[in-house]
mmCIF file of C-alpha atoms and ligand atoms in Angstrom:
data_model
loop_
_atom_site.group_PDB
_atom_site.id
_atom_site.type_symbol
_atom_site.label_atom_id
_atom_site.label_comp_id
_atom_site.label_asym_id
_atom_site.label_seq_id
_atom_site.Cartn_x
_atom_site.Cartn_y
_atom_site.Cartn_z
ATOM 1 C CA UNK A 1 -25.761 -35.264 -38.801
ATOM 2 C CA UNK A 2 -21.950 -35.102 -38.711
ATOM 3 C CA UNK A 3 -20.536 -35.055 -35.186
ATOM 4 C CA UNK A 4 -18.638 -31.856 -34.291
ATOM 5 C CA UNK A 5 -14.879 -32.315 -34.648
ATOM 6 C CA UNK A 6 -12.674 -32.054 -31.544
ATOM 7 C CA UNK A 7 -9.339 -30.256 -31.240
ATOM 8 C CA UNK A 8 -6.452 -32.110 -29.565
ATOM 9 C CA UNK A 9 -5.542 -30.799 -26.105
ATOM 10 C CA UNK A 10 -2.068 -29.284 -25.703
ATOM 11 C CA UNK A 11 0.564 -31.530 -24.128
ATOM 12 C CA UNK A 12 3.318 -28.956 -23.500
ATOM 13 C CA UNK A 13 2.903 -29.020 -19.719
ATOM 14 C CA UNK A 14 4.520 -30.949 -16.871
ATOM 15 C CA UNK A 15 2.203 -30.968 -13.840
ATOM 16 C CA UNK A 16 -1.521 -31.540 -13.481
ATOM 17 C CA UNK A 17 -3.854 -31.833 -10.519
ATOM 18 C CA UNK A 18 -7.142 -33.724 -10.810
ATOM 19 C CA UNK A 19 -9.890 -32.622 -8.410
ATOM 20 C CA UNK A 20 -13.174 -34.554 -8.470
ATOM 21 C CA UNK A 21 -16.028 -35.255 -6.070
ATOM 22 C CA UNK A 22 -15.790 -39.028 -5.764
ATOM 23 C CA UNK A 23 -13.554 -42.059 -6.207
ATOM 24 C CA UNK A 24 -14.497 -43.469 -9.668
ATOM 25 C CA UNK A 25 -15.307 -40.055 -11.229
ATOM 26 C CA UNK A 26 -12.032 -39.990 -13.183
ATOM 27 C CA UNK A 27 -12.347 -43.616 -14.212
ATOM 28 C CA UNK A 28 -15.424 -43.075 -16.363
ATOM 29 C CA UNK A 29 -13.330 -41.887 -19.311
ATOM 30 C CA UNK A 30 -10.588 -39.538 -18.120
ATOM 31 C CA UNK A 31 -8.248 -42.200 -16.715
ATOM 32 C CA UNK A 32 -7.132 -43.377 -20.161
ATOM 33 C CA UNK A 33 -6.030 -39.785 -20.886
ATOM 34 C CA UNK A 34 -4.233 -39.658 -17.534
ATOM 35 C CA UNK A 35 -2.402 -42.880 -18.472
ATOM 36 C CA UNK A 36 -1.315 -41.302 -21.753
ATOM 37 C CA UNK A 37 0.072 -38.248 -19.965
ATOM 38 C CA UNK A 38 1.873 -40.119 -17.185
ATOM 39 C CA UNK A 39 3.360 -42.270 -19.956
ATOM 40 C CA UNK A 40 4.828 -39.055 -21.389
ATOM 41 C CA UNK A 41 6.509 -38.426 -18.036
ATOM 42 C CA UNK A 42 4.039 -35.847 -16.762
ATOM 43 C CA UNK A 43 3.413 -35.648 -13.004
ATOM 44 C CA UNK A 44 -0.241 -35.994 -12.037
ATOM 45 C CA UNK A 45 -1.846 -35.944 -8.582
ATOM 46 C CA UNK A 46 -5.407 -36.958 -7.660
ATOM 47 C CA UNK A 47 -7.530 -35.163 -5.094
ATOM 48 C CA UNK A 48 -10.909 -36.588 -4.051
ATOM 49 C CA UNK A 49 -13.240 -34.119 -2.334
ATOM 50 C CA UNK A 50 -15.150 -36.998 -0.685
ATOM 51 C CA UNK A 51 -14.261 -40.638 -0.205
ATOM 52 C CA UNK A 52 -17.426 -41.815 -1.968
ATOM 53 C CA UNK A 53 -18.561 -43.368 1.288
ATOM 54 C CA UNK A 54 -22.269 -43.013 0.427
ATOM 55 C CA UNK A 55 -21.826 -44.764 -2.920
ATOM 56 C CA UNK A 56 -22.658 -48.370 -2.047
ATOM 57 C CA UNK A 57 -26.208 -49.051 -0.882
ATOM 58 C CA UNK A 58 -25.366 -52.234 1.026
ATOM 59 C CA UNK A 59 -22.336 -50.869 2.927
ATOM 60 C CA UNK A 60 -22.540 -48.199 5.627
ATOM 61 C CA UNK A 61 -20.308 -45.122 5.188
ATOM 62 C CA UNK A 62 -17.849 -45.903 7.992
ATOM 63 C CA UNK A 63 -17.094 -49.300 6.533
ATOM 64 C CA UNK A 64 -17.284 -48.068 2.955
ATOM 65 C CA UNK A 65 -14.820 -45.182 3.261
ATOM 66 C CA UNK A 66 -11.564 -47.182 3.639
ATOM 67 C CA UNK A 67 -12.721 -49.640 0.998
ATOM 68 C CA UNK A 68 -13.318 -46.925 -1.578
ATOM 69 C CA UNK A 69 -10.128 -45.054 -0.714
ATOM 70 C CA UNK A 70 -8.113 -48.246 -1.218
ATOM 71 C CA UNK A 71 -9.816 -48.896 -4.560
ATOM 72 C CA UNK A 72 -9.085 -45.344 -5.707
ATOM 73 C CA UNK A 73 -5.417 -45.572 -4.733
ATOM 74 C CA UNK A 74 -5.050 -48.803 -6.706
ATOM 75 C CA UNK A 75 -7.024 -47.349 -9.608
ATOM 76 C CA UNK A 76 -4.665 -44.345 -9.707
ATOM 77 C CA UNK A 77 -1.592 -46.568 -9.540
ATOM 78 C CA UNK A 78 -2.772 -48.404 -12.668
ATOM 79 C CA UNK A 79 -2.565 -45.168 -14.693
ATOM 80 C CA UNK A 80 0.742 -43.974 -13.272
ATOM 81 C CA UNK A 81 -0.517 -41.761 -10.440
ATOM 82 C CA UNK A 82 0.992 -42.490 -7.022
ATOM 83 C CA UNK A 83 -0.374 -39.587 -5.009
ATOM 84 C CA UNK A 84 -4.063 -39.531 -4.036
ATOM 85 C CA UNK A 85 -5.459 -37.085 -1.495
ATOM 86 C CA UNK A 86 -8.865 -37.247 0.199
ATOM 87 C CA UNK A 87 -10.301 -33.972 1.494
ATOM 88 C CA UNK A 88 -12.934 -35.687 3.664
ATOM 89 C CA UNK A 89 -16.045 -33.726 2.685
ATOM 90 C CA UNK A 90 -19.271 -35.689 3.247
ATOM 91 C CA UNK A 91 -20.290 -37.707 0.203
ATOM 92 C CA UNK A 92 -23.607 -36.732 -1.358
ATOM 93 C CA UNK A 93 -24.087 -33.378 0.346
ATOM 94 C CA UNK A 94 -21.082 -31.370 -0.874
ATOM 95 C CA UNK A 95 -21.975 -27.692 -0.983
ATOM 96 C CA UNK A 96 -20.487 -25.098 -3.283
ATOM 97 C CA UNK A 97 -19.107 -22.393 -1.027
ATOM 98 C CA UNK A 98 -16.145 -20.775 0.652
ATOM 99 C CA UNK A 99 -15.025 -23.812 2.740
ATOM 100 C CA UNK A 100 -14.867 -25.975 -0.395
ATOM 101 C CA UNK A 101 -13.044 -23.253 -2.352
ATOM 102 C CA UNK A 102 -10.545 -22.866 0.490
ATOM 103 C CA UNK A 103 -9.824 -26.592 0.688
ATOM 104 C CA UNK A 104 -9.250 -26.857 -3.067
ATOM 105 C CA UNK A 105 -7.189 -23.638 -3.222
ATOM 106 C CA UNK A 106 -4.890 -25.063 -0.556
ATOM 107 C CA UNK A 107 -4.325 -28.205 -2.635
ATOM 108 C CA UNK A 108 -3.615 -26.080 -5.732
ATOM 109 C CA UNK A 109 -1.100 -23.996 -3.775
ATOM 110 C CA UNK A 110 0.706 -27.111 -2.535
ATOM 111 C CA UNK A 111 0.965 -28.894 -5.878
ATOM 112 C CA UNK A 112 1.425 -25.864 -8.184
ATOM 113 C CA UNK A 113 -0.088 -27.479 -11.309
ATOM 114 C CA UNK A 114 -0.192 -25.937 -14.784
ATOM 115 C CA UNK A 115 -3.393 -27.812 -15.621
ATOM 116 C CA UNK A 116 -6.285 -28.667 -13.300
ATOM 117 C CA UNK A 117 -8.629 -31.438 -14.370
ATOM 118 C CA UNK A 118 -12.119 -31.935 -13.015
ATOM 119 C CA UNK A 119 -15.271 -33.781 -14.033
ATOM 120 C CA UNK A 120 -18.276 -32.536 -15.942
ATOM 121 C CA UNK A 121 -20.162 -29.991 -13.858
ATOM 122 C CA UNK A 122 -22.774 -28.970 -16.426
ATOM 123 C CA UNK A 123 -26.423 -29.703 -15.600
ATOM 124 C CA UNK A 124 -26.469 -32.860 -17.726
ATOM 125 C CA UNK A 125 -24.090 -35.134 -19.643
ATOM 126 C CA UNK A 126 -25.805 -34.115 -22.879
ATOM 127 C CA UNK A 127 -28.941 -36.235 -22.537
ATOM 128 C CA UNK A 128 -31.934 -35.784 -20.253
ATOM 129 C CA UNK A 129 -30.426 -37.298 -17.117
ATOM 130 C CA UNK A 130 -29.367 -34.692 -14.618
ATOM 131 C CA UNK A 131 -25.820 -34.491 -13.348
ATOM 132 C CA UNK A 132 -25.192 -35.242 -9.680
ATOM 133 C CA UNK A 133 -25.136 -32.441 -7.094
ATOM 134 C CA UNK A 134 -21.608 -33.070 -5.770
ATOM 135 C CA UNK A 135 -20.182 -33.001 -9.312
ATOM 136 C CA UNK A 136 -21.736 -29.599 -9.980
ATOM 137 C CA UNK A 137 -20.620 -28.114 -6.649
ATOM 138 C CA UNK A 138 -17.050 -29.385 -7.015
ATOM 139 C CA UNK A 139 -16.574 -28.288 -10.623
ATOM 140 C CA UNK A 140 -17.755 -24.760 -9.893
ATOM 141 C CA UNK A 141 -15.572 -24.583 -6.801
ATOM 142 C CA UNK A 142 -12.541 -25.811 -8.763
ATOM 143 C CA UNK A 143 -12.858 -22.929 -11.232
ATOM 144 C CA UNK A 144 -13.033 -20.400 -8.425
ATOM 145 C CA UNK A 145 -10.400 -22.039 -6.217
ATOM 146 C CA UNK A 146 -7.865 -21.940 -9.052
ATOM 147 C CA UNK A 147 -8.203 -18.163 -9.084
ATOM 148 C CA UNK A 148 -8.308 -17.953 -5.281
ATOM 149 C CA UNK A 149 -5.019 -19.870 -5.146
ATOM 150 C CA UNK A 150 -3.232 -17.109 -7.021
ATOM 151 C CA UNK A 151 -4.439 -14.283 -4.803
ATOM 152 C CA UNK A 152 -2.308 -13.731 -1.696
ATOM 153 C CA UNK A 153 -5.147 -12.038 0.164
ATOM 154 C CA UNK A 154 -7.708 -14.784 -0.348
ATOM 155 C CA UNK A 155 -7.336 -17.574 2.236
ATOM 156 C CA UNK A 156 -4.267 -15.686 3.445
ATOM 157 C CA UNK A 157 -4.161 -17.818 6.620
ATOM 158 C CA UNK A 158 -2.990 -20.765 4.469
ATOM 159 C CA UNK A 159 0.268 -19.007 3.646
ATOM 160 C CA UNK A 160 2.402 -20.422 6.442
ATOM 161 C CA UNK A 161 5.390 -22.776 6.500
ATOM 162 C CA UNK A 162 6.545 -21.600 3.090
ATOM 163 C CA UNK A 163 3.232 -22.092 1.278
ATOM 164 C CA UNK A 164 2.929 -19.418 -1.415
ATOM 165 C CA UNK A 165 0.128 -18.282 -3.743
ATOM 166 C CA UNK A 166 0.067 -20.160 -7.056
ATOM 167 C CA UNK A 167 -1.267 -18.396 -10.116
ATOM 168 C CA UNK A 168 0.309 -20.680 -12.666
ATOM 169 C CA UNK A 169 -2.754 -22.718 -13.670
ATOM 170 C CA UNK A 170 -3.271 -22.152 -17.385
ATOM 171 C CA UNK A 171 -6.609 -23.924 -17.731
ATOM 172 C CA UNK A 172 -9.201 -26.138 -16.095
ATOM 173 C CA UNK A 173 -10.258 -29.116 -18.199
ATOM 174 C CA UNK A 174 -13.634 -30.758 -17.457
ATOM 175 C CA UNK A 175 -13.803 -34.385 -18.567
ATOM 176 C CA UNK A 176 -16.952 -35.731 -20.258
ATOM 177 C CA UNK A 177 -18.584 -32.328 -20.511
ATOM 178 C CA UNK A 178 -21.349 -32.069 -23.124
ATOM 179 C CA UNK A 179 -19.665 -28.768 -24.038
ATOM 180 C CA UNK A 180 -16.368 -30.516 -24.899
ATOM 181 C CA UNK A 181 -14.575 -29.083 -27.916
ATOM 182 C CA UNK A 182 -11.292 -30.857 -27.201
ATOM 183 C CA UNK A 183 -10.212 -34.469 -27.009
ATOM 184 C CA UNK A 184 -7.287 -36.692 -26.080
ATOM 185 C CA UNK A 185 -6.230 -39.685 -28.147
ATOM 186 C CA UNK A 186 -6.560 -42.654 -25.783
ATOM 187 C CA UNK A 187 -6.150 -45.412 -28.363
ATOM 188 C CA UNK A 188 -2.913 -46.728 -26.841
ATOM 189 C CA UNK A 189 -3.892 -46.304 -23.195
ATOM 190 C CA UNK A 190 -7.521 -47.387 -23.373
ATOM 191 C CA UNK A 191 -6.764 -50.715 -21.655
ATOM 192 C CA UNK A 192 -5.133 -48.976 -18.685
ATOM 193 C CA UNK A 193 -8.284 -46.875 -18.391
ATOM 194 C CA UNK A 194 -10.430 -50.013 -18.345
ATOM 195 C CA UNK A 195 -8.219 -51.559 -15.650
ATOM 196 C CA UNK A 196 -8.494 -48.416 -13.546
ATOM 197 C CA UNK A 197 -12.289 -48.531 -13.709
ATOM 198 C CA UNK A 198 -12.344 -52.278 -12.980
ATOM 199 C CA UNK A 199 -10.262 -51.556 -9.853
ATOM 200 C CA UNK A 200 -13.415 -50.090 -8.291
ATOM 201 C CA UNK A 201 -14.621 -53.660 -7.810
ATOM 202 C CA UNK A 202 -16.672 -53.200 -4.627
ATOM 203 C CA UNK A 203 -18.336 -50.128 -6.090
ATOM 204 C CA UNK A 204 -19.176 -51.854 -9.373
ATOM 205 C CA UNK A 205 -20.530 -54.867 -7.523
ATOM 206 C CA UNK A 206 -22.580 -52.526 -5.339
ATOM 207 C CA UNK A 207 -24.222 -50.980 -8.393
ATOM 208 C CA UNK A 208 -25.783 -54.378 -9.057
ATOM 209 C CA UNK A 209 -25.801 -53.923 -12.833
ATOM 210 C CA UNK A 210 -25.857 -57.551 -13.912
ATOM 211 C CA UNK A 211 -23.433 -58.391 -16.704
ATOM 212 C CA UNK A 212 -22.083 -54.841 -16.832
ATOM 213 C CA UNK A 213 -18.692 -54.783 -18.514
ATOM 214 C CA UNK A 214 -16.333 -51.831 -17.892
ATOM 215 C CA UNK A 215 -14.550 -52.328 -21.208
ATOM 216 C CA UNK A 216 -17.716 -52.397 -23.273
ATOM 217 C CA UNK A 217 -19.082 -49.422 -21.375
ATOM 218 C CA UNK A 218 -15.975 -47.268 -21.848
ATOM 219 C CA UNK A 219 -15.690 -48.277 -25.487
ATOM 220 C CA UNK A 220 -19.217 -46.998 -26.108
ATOM 221 C CA UNK A 221 -17.961 -43.495 -25.293
ATOM 222 C CA UNK A 222 -14.350 -43.703 -26.473
ATOM 223 C CA UNK A 223 -15.150 -44.764 -30.048
ATOM 224 C CA UNK A 224 -17.585 -41.992 -31.025
ATOM 225 C CA UNK A 225 -15.315 -39.464 -29.287
ATOM 226 C CA UNK A 226 -12.363 -40.865 -31.228
ATOM 227 C CA UNK A 227 -14.301 -40.393 -34.430
ATOM 228 C CA UNK A 228 -14.674 -36.699 -33.627
ATOM 229 C CA UNK A 229 -10.909 -36.428 -33.054
ATOM 230 C CA UNK A 230 -9.962 -38.546 -36.069
ATOM 231 C CA UNK A 231 -8.498 -41.430 -34.046
ATOM 232 C CA UNK A 232 -9.753 -44.840 -32.874
ATOM 233 C CA UNK A 233 -10.491 -43.887 -29.270
ATOM 234 C CA UNK A 234 -10.510 -40.612 -27.355
ATOM 235 C CA UNK A 235 -11.688 -38.831 -24.214
ATOM 236 C CA UNK A 236 -13.544 -35.472 -24.421
ATOM 237 C CA UNK A 237 -12.743 -32.359 -22.348
ATOM 238 C CA UNK A 238 -14.204 -28.874 -22.072
ATOM 239 C CA UNK A 239 -11.511 -26.211 -21.703
ATOM 240 C CA UNK A 240 -11.846 -23.264 -19.320
ATOM 241 C CA UNK A 241 -8.878 -20.888 -19.870
ATOM 242 C CA UNK A 242 -7.725 -19.380 -16.576
ATOM 243 C CA UNK A 243 -6.076 -16.258 -17.892
ATOM 244 C CA UNK A 244 -7.939 -13.008 -18.380
ATOM 245 C CA UNK A 245 -9.184 -11.762 -21.730
ATOM 246 C CA UNK A 246 -9.186 -15.088 -23.625
HETATM 247 ZN ZN1 ZN B 1 -19.246 -39.034 -8.878
#
């Protein structure tokens, strides 16, 4: 069976905001695309809903939090992103709801992005394994918060000290979605993506996957995705247009 072809994502934008549940979520594929875009001079900011403090079995959350935040900041730096925010929700038990929407809407209003990037929030990644609960809650909240951010009367209490509504987000792009119909050529920035994943050293060690190689792992996804886009390596994204009537 021929794999479905992917369309290239538009690159006629200047500012993007990435909102994901955990440190490392962007590094499993999207970071190489981020590196490509920052290399084009685009401004990209990361926002982590949690600090991934429940992600390492052998390290208690209080000790884990600063470790994972530091790894994420370094990981971002390696792909040209020098601003990383942590919203401080509790790792593992993030709930979709109004508080999460409000927190994300506030970040959207402050950064005024044209594109918002999140992770896959479908039930699975295309196989049988179920997606993780925080990923699903955050992705759904991102879609709603982008619209909330543009409405003056939703989370109106945020509009102080010059903060204004922001309705300029054109689309939300979900990385690694099984529903992806778009892709980004990451051939030239693949290595930066590998480095950004490898920067999560404590996390990777904590997984205890003996002999696991970030490069080999990422290549296993980037090559078949590249084939669908007609390039050597690529990252897949599902596009959610944020206008009305698309
Ligand atoms: Zn995650």
